[in-house]
Coordinates of C-alpha atoms and ligand atoms in Angstrom, one line a residue:
X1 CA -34.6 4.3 19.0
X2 CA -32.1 3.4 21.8
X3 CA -28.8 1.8 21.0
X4 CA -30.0 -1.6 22.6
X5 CA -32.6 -1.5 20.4
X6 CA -31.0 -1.2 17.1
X7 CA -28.0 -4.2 18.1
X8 CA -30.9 -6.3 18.5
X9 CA -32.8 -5.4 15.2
X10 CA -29.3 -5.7 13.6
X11 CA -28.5 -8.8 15.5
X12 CA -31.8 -10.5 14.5
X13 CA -31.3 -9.8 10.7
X14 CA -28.0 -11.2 11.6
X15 CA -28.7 -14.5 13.1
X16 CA -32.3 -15.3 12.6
X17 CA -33.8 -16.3 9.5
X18 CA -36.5 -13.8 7.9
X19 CA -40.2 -15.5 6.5
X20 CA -41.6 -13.0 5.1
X21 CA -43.7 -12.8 1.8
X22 CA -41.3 -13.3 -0.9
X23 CA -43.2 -10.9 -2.7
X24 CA -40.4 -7.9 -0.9
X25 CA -37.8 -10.0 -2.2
X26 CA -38.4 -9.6 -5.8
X27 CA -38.5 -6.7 -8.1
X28 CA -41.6 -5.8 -10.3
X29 CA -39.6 -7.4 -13.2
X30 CA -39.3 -10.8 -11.5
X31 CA -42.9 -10.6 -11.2
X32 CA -43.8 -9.3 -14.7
X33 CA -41.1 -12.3 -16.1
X34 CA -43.4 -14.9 -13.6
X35 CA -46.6 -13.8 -15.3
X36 CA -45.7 -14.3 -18.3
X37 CA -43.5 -17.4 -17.7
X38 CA -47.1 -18.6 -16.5
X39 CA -49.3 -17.9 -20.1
X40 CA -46.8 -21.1 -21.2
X41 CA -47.7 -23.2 -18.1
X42 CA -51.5 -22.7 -18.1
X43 CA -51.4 -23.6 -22.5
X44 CA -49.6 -26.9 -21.1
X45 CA -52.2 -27.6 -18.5
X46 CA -54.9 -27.0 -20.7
X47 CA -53.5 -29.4 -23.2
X48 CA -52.0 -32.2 -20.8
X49 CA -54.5 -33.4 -18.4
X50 CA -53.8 -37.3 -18.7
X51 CA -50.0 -38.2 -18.4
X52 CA -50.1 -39.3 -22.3
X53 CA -51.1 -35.8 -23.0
X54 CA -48.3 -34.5 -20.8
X55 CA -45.5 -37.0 -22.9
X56 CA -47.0 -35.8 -26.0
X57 CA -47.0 -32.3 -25.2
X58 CA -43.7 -32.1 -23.6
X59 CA -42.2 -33.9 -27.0
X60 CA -44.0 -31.3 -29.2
X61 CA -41.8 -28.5 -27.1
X62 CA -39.0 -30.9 -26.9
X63 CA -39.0 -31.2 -31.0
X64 CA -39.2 -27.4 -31.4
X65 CA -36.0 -26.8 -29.4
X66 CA -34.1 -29.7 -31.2
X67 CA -35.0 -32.6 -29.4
X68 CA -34.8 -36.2 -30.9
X69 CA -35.4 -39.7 -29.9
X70 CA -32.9 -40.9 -28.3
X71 CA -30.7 -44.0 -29.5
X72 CA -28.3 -45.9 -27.7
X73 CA -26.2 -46.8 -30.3
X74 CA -25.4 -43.7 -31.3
X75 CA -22.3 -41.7 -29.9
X76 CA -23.6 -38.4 -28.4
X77 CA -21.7 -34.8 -28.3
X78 CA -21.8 -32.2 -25.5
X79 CA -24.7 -30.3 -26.2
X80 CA -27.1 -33.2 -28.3
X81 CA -30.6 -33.1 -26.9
X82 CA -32.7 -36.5 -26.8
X83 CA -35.5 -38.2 -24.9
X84 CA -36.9 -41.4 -24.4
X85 CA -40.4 -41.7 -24.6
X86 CA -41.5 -45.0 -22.5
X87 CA -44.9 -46.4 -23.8
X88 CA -46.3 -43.0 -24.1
X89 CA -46.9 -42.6 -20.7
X90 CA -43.3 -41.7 -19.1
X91 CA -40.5 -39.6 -20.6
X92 CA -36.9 -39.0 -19.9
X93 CA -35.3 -35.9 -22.0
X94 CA -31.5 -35.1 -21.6
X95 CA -28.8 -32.9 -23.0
X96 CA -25.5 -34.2 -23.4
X97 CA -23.1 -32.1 -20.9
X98 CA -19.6 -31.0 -21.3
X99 CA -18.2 -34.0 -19.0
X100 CA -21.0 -36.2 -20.1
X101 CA -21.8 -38.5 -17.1
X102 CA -18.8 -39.6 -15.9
X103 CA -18.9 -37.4 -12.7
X104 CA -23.1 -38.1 -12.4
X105 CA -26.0 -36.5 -14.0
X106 CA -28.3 -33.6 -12.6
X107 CA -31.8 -35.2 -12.7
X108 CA -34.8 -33.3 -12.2
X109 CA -38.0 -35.9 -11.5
X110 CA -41.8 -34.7 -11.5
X111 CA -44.8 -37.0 -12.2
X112 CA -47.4 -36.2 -14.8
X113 CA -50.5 -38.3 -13.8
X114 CA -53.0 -36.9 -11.2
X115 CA -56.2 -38.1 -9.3
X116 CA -59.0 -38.5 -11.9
X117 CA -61.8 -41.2 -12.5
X118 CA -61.1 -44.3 -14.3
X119 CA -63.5 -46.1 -16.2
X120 CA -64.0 -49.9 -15.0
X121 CA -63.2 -52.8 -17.4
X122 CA -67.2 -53.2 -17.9
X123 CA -68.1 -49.4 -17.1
X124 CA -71.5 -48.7 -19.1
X125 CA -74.7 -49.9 -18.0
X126 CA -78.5 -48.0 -18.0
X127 CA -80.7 -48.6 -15.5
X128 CA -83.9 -46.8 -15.2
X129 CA -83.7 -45.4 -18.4
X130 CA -80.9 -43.7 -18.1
X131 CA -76.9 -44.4 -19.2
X132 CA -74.1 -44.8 -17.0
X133 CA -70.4 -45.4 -16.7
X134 CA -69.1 -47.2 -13.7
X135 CA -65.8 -45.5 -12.3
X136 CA -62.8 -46.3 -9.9
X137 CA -61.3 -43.4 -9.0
X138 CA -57.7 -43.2 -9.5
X139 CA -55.3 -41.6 -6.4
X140 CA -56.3 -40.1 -3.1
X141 CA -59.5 -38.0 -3.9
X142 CA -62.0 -36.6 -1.6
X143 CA -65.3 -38.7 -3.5
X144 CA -67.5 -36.0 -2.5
X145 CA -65.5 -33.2 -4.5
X146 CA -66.4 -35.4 -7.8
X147 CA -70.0 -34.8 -7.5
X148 CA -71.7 -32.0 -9.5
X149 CA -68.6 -30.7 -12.0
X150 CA -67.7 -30.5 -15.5
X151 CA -66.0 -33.7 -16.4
X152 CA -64.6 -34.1 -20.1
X153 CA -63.7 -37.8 -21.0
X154 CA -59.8 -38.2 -22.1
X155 CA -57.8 -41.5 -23.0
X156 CA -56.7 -44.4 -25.5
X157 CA -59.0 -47.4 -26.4
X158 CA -57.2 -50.4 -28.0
X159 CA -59.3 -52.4 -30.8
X160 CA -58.7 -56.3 -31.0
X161 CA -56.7 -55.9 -33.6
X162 CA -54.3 -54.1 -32.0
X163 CA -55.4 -50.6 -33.3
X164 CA -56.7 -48.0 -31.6
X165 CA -58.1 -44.6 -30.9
X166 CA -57.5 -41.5 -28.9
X167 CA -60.5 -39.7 -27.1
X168 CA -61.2 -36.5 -26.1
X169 CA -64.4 -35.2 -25.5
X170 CA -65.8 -32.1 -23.6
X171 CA -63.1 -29.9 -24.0
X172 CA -63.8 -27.7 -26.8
X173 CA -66.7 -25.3 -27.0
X174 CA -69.7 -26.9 -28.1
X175 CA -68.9 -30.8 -26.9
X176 CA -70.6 -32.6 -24.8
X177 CA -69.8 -33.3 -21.2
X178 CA -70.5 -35.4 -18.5
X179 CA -71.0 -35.3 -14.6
X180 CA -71.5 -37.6 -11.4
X181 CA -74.9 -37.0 -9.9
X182 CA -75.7 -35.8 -6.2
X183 CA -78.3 -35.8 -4.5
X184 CA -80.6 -32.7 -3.7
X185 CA -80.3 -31.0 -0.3
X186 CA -83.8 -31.2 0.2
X187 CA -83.5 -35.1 0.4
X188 CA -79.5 -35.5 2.3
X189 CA -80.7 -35.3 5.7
X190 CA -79.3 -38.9 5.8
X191 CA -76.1 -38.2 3.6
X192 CA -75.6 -35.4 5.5
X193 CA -75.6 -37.1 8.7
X194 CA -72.7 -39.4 7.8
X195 CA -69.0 -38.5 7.4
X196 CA -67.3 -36.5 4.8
X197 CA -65.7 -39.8 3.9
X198 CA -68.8 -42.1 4.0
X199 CA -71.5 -39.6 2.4
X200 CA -70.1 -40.6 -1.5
X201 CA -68.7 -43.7 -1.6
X202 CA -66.8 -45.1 -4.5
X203 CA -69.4 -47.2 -5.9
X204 CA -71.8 -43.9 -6.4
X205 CA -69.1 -42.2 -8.8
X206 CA -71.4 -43.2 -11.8
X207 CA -70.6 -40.8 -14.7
X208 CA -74.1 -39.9 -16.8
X209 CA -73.2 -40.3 -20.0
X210 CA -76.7 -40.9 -21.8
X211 CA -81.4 -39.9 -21.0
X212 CA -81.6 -41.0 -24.8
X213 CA -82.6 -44.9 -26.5
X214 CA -82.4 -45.9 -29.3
X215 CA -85.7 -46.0 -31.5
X216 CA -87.5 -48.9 -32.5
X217 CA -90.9 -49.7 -34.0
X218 CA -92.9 -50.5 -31.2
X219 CA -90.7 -48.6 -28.3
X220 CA -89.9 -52.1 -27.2
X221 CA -86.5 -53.6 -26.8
X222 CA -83.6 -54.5 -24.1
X223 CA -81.0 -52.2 -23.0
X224 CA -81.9 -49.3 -25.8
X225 CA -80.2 -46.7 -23.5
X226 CA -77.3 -48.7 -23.3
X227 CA -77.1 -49.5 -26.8
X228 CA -77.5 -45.9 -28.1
X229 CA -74.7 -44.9 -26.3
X230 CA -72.3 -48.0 -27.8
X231 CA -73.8 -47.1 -31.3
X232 CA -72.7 -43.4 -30.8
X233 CA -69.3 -44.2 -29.4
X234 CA -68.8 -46.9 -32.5
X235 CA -70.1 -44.4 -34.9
X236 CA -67.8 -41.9 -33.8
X237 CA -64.7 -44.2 -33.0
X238 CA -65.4 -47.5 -34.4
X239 CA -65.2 -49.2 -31.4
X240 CA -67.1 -51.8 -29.5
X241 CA -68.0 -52.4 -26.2
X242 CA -66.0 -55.3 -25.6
X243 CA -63.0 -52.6 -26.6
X244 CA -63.4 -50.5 -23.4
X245 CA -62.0 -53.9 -21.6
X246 CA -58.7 -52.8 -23.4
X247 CA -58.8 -49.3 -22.9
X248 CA -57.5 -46.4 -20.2
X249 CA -60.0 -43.4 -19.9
X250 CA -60.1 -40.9 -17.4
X251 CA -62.9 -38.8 -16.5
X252 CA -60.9 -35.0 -15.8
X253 CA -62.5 -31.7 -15.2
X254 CA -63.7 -30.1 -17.9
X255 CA -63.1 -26.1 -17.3
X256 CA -59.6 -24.9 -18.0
X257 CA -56.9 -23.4 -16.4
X258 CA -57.3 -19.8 -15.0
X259 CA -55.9 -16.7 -13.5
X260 CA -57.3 -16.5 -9.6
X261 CA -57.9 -13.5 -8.1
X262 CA -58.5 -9.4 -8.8
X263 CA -54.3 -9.8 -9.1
X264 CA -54.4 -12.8 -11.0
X265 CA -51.5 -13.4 -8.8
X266 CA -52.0 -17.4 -9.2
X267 CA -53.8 -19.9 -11.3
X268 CA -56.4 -22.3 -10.3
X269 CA -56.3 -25.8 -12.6
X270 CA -57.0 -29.2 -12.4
X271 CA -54.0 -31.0 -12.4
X272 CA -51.8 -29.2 -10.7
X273 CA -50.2 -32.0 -8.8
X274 CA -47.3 -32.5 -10.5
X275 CA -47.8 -30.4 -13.6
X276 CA -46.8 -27.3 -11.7
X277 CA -43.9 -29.0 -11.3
X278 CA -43.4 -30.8 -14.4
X279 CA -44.2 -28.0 -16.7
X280 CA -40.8 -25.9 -15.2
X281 CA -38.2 -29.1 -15.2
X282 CA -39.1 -29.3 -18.9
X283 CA -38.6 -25.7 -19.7
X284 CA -35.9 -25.8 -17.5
X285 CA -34.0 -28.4 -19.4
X286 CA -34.6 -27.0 -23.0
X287 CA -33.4 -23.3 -21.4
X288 CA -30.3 -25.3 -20.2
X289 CA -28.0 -24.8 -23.2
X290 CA -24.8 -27.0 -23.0
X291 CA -24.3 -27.8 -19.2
X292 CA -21.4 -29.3 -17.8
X293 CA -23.0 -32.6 -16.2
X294 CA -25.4 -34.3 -18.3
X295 CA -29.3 -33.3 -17.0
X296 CA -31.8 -35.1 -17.1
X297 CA -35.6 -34.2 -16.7
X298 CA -37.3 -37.1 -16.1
X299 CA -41.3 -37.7 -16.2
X300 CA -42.7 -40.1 -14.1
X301 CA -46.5 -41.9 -14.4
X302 CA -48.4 -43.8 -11.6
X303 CA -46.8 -41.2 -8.6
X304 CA -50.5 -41.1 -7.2
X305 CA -50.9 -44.8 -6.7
X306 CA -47.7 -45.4 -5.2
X307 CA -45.0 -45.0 -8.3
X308 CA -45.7 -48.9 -9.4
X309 CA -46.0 -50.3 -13.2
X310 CA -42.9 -49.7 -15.8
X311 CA -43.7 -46.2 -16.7
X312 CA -44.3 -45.6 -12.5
X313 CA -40.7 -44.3 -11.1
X314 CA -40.3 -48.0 -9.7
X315 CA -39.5 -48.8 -12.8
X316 CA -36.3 -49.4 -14.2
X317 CA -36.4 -46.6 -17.1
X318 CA -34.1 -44.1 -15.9
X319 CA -31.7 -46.7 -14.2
X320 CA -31.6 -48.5 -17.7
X321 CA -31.7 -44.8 -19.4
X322 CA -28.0 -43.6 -17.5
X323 CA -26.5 -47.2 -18.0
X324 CA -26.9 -46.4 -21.7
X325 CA -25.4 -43.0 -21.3
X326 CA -22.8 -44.6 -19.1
X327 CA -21.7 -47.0 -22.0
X328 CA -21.4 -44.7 -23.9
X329 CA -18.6 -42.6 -21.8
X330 CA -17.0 -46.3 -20.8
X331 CA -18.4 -46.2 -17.4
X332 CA -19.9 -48.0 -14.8
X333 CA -23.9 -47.2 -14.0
X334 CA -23.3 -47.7 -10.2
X335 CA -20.6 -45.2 -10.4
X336 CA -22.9 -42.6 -12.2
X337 CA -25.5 -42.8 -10.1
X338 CA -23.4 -42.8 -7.3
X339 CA -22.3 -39.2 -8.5
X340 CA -25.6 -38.3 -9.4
X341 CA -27.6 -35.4 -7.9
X342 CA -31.8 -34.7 -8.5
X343 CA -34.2 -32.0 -7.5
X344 CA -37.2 -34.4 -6.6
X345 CA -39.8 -32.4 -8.2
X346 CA -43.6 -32.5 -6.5
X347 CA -45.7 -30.2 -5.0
X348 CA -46.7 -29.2 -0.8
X349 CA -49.1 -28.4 0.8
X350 CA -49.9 -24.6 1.0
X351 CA -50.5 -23.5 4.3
X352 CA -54.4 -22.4 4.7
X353 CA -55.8 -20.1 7.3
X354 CA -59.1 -21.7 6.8
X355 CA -58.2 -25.2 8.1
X356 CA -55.4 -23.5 10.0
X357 CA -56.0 -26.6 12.6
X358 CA -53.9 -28.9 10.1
X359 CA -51.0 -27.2 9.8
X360 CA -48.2 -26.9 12.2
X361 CA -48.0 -22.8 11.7
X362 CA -44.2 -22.8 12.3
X363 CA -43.6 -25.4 9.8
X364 CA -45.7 -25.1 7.0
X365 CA -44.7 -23.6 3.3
X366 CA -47.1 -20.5 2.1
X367 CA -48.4 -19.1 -1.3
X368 CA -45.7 -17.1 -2.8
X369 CA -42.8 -17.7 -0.8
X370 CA -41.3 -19.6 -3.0
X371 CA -40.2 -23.0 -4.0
X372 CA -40.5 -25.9 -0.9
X373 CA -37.4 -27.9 -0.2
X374 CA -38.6 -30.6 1.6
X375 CA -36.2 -32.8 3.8
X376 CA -38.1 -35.3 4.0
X377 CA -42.3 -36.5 3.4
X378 CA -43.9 -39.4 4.5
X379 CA -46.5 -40.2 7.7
X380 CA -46.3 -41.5 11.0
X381 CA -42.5 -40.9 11.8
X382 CA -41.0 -39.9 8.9
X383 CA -42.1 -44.1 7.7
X384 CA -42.2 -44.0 3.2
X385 CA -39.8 -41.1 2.8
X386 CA -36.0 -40.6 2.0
X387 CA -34.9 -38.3 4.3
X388 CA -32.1 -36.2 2.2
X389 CA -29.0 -35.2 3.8
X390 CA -27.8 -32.6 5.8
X391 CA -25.2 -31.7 3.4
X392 CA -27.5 -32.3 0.3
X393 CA -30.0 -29.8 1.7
X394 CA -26.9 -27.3 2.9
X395 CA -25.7 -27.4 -1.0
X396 CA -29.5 -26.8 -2.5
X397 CA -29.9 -24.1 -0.4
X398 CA -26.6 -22.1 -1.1
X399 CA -27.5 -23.3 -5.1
X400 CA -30.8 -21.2 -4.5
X401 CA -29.8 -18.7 -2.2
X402 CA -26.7 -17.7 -4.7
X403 CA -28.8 -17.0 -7.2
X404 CA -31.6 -15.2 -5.4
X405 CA -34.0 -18.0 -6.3
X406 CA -37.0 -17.5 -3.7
X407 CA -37.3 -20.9 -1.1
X408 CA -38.9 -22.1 2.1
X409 CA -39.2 -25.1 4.0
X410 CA -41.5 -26.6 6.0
X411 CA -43.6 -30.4 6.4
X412 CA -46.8 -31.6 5.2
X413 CA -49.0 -30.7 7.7
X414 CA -49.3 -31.3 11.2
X415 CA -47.6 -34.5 12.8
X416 CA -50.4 -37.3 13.0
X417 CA -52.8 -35.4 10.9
X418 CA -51.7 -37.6 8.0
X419 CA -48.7 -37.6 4.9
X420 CA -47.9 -38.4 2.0
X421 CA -44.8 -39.2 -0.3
X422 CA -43.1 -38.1 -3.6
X423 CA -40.9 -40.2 -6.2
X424 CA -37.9 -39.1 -4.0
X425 CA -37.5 -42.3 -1.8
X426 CA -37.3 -44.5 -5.4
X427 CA -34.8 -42.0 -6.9
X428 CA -32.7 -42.2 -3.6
X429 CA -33.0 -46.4 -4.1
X430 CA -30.5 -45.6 -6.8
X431 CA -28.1 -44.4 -4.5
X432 CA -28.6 -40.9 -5.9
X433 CA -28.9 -37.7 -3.8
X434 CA -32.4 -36.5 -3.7
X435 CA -34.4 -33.7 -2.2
X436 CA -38.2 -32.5 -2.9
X437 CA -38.0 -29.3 -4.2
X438 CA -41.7 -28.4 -5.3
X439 CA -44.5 -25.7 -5.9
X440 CA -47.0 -25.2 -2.3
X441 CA -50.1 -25.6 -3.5
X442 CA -53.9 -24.7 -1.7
X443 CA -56.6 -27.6 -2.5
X444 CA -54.1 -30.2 -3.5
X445 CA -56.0 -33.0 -5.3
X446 CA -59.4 -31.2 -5.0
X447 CA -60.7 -30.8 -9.0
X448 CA -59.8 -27.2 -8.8
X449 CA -55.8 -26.8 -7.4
X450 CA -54.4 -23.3 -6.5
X451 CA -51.0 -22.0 -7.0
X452 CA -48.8 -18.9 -7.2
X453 CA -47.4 -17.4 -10.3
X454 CA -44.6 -16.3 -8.3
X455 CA -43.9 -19.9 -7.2
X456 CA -44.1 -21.5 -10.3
X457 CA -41.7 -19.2 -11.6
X458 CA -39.5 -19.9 -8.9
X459 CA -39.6 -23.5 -9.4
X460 CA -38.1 -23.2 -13.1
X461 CA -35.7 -21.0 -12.0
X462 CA -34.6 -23.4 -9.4
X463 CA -34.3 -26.1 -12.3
X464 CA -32.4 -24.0 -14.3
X465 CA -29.3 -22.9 -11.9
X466 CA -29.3 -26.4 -10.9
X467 CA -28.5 -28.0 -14.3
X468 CA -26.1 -24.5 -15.0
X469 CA -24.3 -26.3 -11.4
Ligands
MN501 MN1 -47.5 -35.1 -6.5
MN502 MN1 -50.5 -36.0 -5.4

C-alpha cells in the first residue's frame, strides 16, 4: 500500500466518524451478558402489556430490591429506595443520592402504554347472531394490522359500588381468545382497491367475542347472543353490563414475546414501544446502588395519545414528586429542576431496507448499533419537539463513549414523510435538560415490534453510567 494511502486510512480513522455494526465493537461477553440481560426483559413484556401491568410489575421488582412507597413526611438517607405509584397507571421510583437533590436529580423517563384497542363505553352488541365488542383504537395504529390476530382482553372494570375487578383473558394456555374479522380475498376486490388507510376503517375493528345464545324453551327471545355473553362475563366477574361504562379494557396481542431469528439475535413483542425502554431505566435504577445525585426513573402513561391525563407526563407528578424531595433538603423546586438532567427514554425508528424509500439512509439509526440519541423528534420542521442542546448532547455522548456504551444518531425518517414525538418536550417544560436516548426498533406500533438484544442491552447500560454520573 503506498504511503498516501495509509495517511489517508489513518487520517480518516482520525477525523471521520466510523458506522459500522456495533456488533465489532463488542466482545463475545458483552453479547452473552445482552442475551441474558434480555431473558429478564421478555418475562416483563410477557407480564406488562397494559401500563397497570407495567406499574404493578415494575413495583414487584422494585419491592424485591428494597423499594417502598414513598412518603413525604418522612426524612430520607443517601441510599433509601422509594416510589410513588400514581393511580396505578404511572410510577416514579428514586434512590436517595449522596447530595440528595440540591444540585438536581438524574431522571430517566419512558412510557409504559402502547397502541392497543379500547373497548367503547357501550362496546357489546350481536347482530346476526353473532357477539361483538365495539373498539376505538387507542394511539397511531395501522387499522389494517388489527385484523386476523390473537388478541387477549386485559384491564380493570369498576362496579357501582366502587369495587372492582381485574381481567385477563387469553393469555394462558387453554383460554379463550378473541380476534377482529377480515374479509376473504376472494371477496376484497373492492377493499383492495382502496388505500391502506381507508380499506379497515375504525368503525370495522369489531372484536368477536361470542357464535353462542343463550337457551330458552322455545328458541325464542331478544338479544340471546348478547345476553350469553353478559351472563358469562357476570358469572365469571360479577359484573354487569352497565359496569363496562366504568371500565378500561384493552384488546392486546395474544402471543408472547420471542427470540427472532436462527441467532435469536433480537426479540419480536407486542409492546415494544416504550417497554424496551422502560424495562432497562428500571433495572437501571435498582442496579444503581447509592449515587451521588438523586435518580429518578420515572414511568409515564398516555405517551401515545399525546402525554395528556394526570398519569400522562403533562401531568404534574414528577414536578410535585422533586418539590417533595426538594423540602426535604430545604430547597427550592425551580432550583432543582433547573439543575436537573434526564435521558428521555423512547424508542426510533430502525432503519429498514425494505421500505428503504422512508428513510433518509445517512440519517437513520440501525438494528444493533446501539442506543439512539436523538437531538430532537417531531414533524414538519422540527414543530412538537424540544430540540436538546448542543452541549447536552456533547456531555451524553462523552457519558457513553467513556464507558464504551454502544450509540448512534440519526432522525425519524425522511423529512416530510411524517414524525412523531416523545415525553422529552414536557420534561424540558420543566426547565430540565433532556435528550431522547432510546432503543431503534423495526415495525414500530405494528402488533409484532422488533428489536435487538444488543440494543436493549445497551440502553440499560446507558441508564446505568448515567445515574453512576
Ligand atoms: Mn414511544
Ligand atoms: Mn409510540
Amino acid at each position: 500500500m503506498s504511503e498516501k494511502t495509509t495517511m489517508a486510512e489513518e487520517l480518516s480513522k482520525e477525523l471521520l466518524i466510523s458506522r459500522r455494526n456495533g456488533f465489532w465493537d463488542v466482545t463475545d461477553d458483552v453479547i452473552a451478558q445482552a442475551d441474558e440481560f434480555c431473558e429478564g426483559y421478555k418475562d416483563f413484556l410477557n407480564r406488562s402489556k397494559t401500563e397497570r401491568e407495567s406499574v404493578a410489575a415494575t413495583i414487584e421488582m422494585a419491592e424485591k430490591a428494597g423499594f417502598v412507597p414513598f412518603d413525604s413526611a418522612k426524612k430520607y438517607q443517601p441510599g433509601d429506595k422509594v416510589y410513588m405509584n400514581n393511580r396505578g397507571k404511572s410510577i416514579i421510583l428514586a434512590v436517595i443520592g449522596t447530595e440528595g437533590c440540591k444540585n438536581g436529580v438524574h431522571i430517566s423517563a419512558a412510557h409504559i402504554d402502547s397502541p392497543r384497542l379500547d373497548l367503547k363505553p357501550y362496546p357489546l352488541y350481536e347482530t346476526n347472531d353473532l357477539a361483538m365488542f365495539k373498539t376505538h383504537y387507542y394511539g397511531g395504529v395501522k387499522k389494517y394490522q388489527w385484523t386476523a390476530i390473537p388478541l387477549a382482553m386485559h384491564g380493570r372494570i369498576v362496579r357501582r359500588d366502587g369495587s372492582y375487578v381485574d381481567v385477563c383473558i387469553g393469555e394462558e394456555e387453554g383460554e379463550p381468545q378473541f380476534c377482529v374479522t377480515d374479509l376473504l380475498p376472494h371477496l376484497s376486490s373492492e377493499q383492495s382497491a382502496k388505500t391502506l388507510g381507508k380499506a379497515i376503517e375504525g368503525e370495522a375493528l369489531n372484536i368477536l367475542v361470542g357464535s353462542r345464545p343463550v337457551r330458552t324453551e322455545d328458541g325464542k327471545g331478544d338479544k340471546l347472543f348478547k345476553l350469553n355473553v353478559m351472563k358469562l362475563l357476570h358469572d365469571k366477574y360479577g359484573i354487569i353490563e352497565e359496569d363496562l361504562v366504568s371500565s378500561e379494557i384493552e384488546f392486546v396481542p395474544a402471543f408472547k414475546a420471542n427470540d427472532y431469528g436462527f441467532d435469536r439475535s433480537m426479540i419480536g413483542s407486542y409492546g415494544h414501544d416504550d417497554r424496551v425502554c422502560a424495562y432497562p431505566a428500571v433495572m437501571a435504577l435498582l442496579h444503581c446502588g447509592t449515587p451521588k445525585k438523586t435518580a429518578l426513573t420515572v414511568l409515564a402513561d398516555k405517551e401515545e395519545i399525546g402525554s395528556i391525563g394526570n398519569t400522562g407526563m403533562r401531568s404534574s407528578f414528577l414536578s410535585y414528586f422533586v418539590a417533595d424531595l426538594a423540602k426535604q433538603d430545604g430547597v427550592e423546586v425551580r432550583d432543582v429542576l433547573t439543575k436537573s438532567k434526564c435521558l428521555s427514554a423512547d424508542v426510533c425508528a430502525a432503519y429498514d431496507p425494505t421500505y428503504a424509500s422512508a428513510y433518509e439512509l445517512n440519517n437513520s439509526c440501525f438494528l444493533n448499533n446501539g442506543v439512539s440519541i436523538m437531538k430532537y423528534t417531531g414533524a414538519r420542521g422540527k414543530s412538537g419537539t424540544s430540540d436538546a442542546s448542543a452541549e447536552f448532547m456533547g456531555e451524553i455522548r462523552g457519558l457513553l463513549y467513556r464507558n464504551n456504551v454502544l450509540w448512534q444518531t440519526g432522525e425519524l425518517g425522511k423529512i416530510d414523510v411524517g414524525g412523531g414525538g416523545t415525553v422529552a418536550q414536557f420534561i424540558a417544560d420543566l426547565n430540565v435538560d433532556v435528550v431522547d436516548v432510546g432503543v431503534p426498533v423495526l415495525s414500530m406500533h405494528a402488533p409484532l415490534e422488533v428489536v435487538s438484544k444488543l440494543d436493549v442491552y445497551m440502553e440499560y447500560r446507558a441508564f446505568h453510567v448515567f445515574f453512576a454520573e
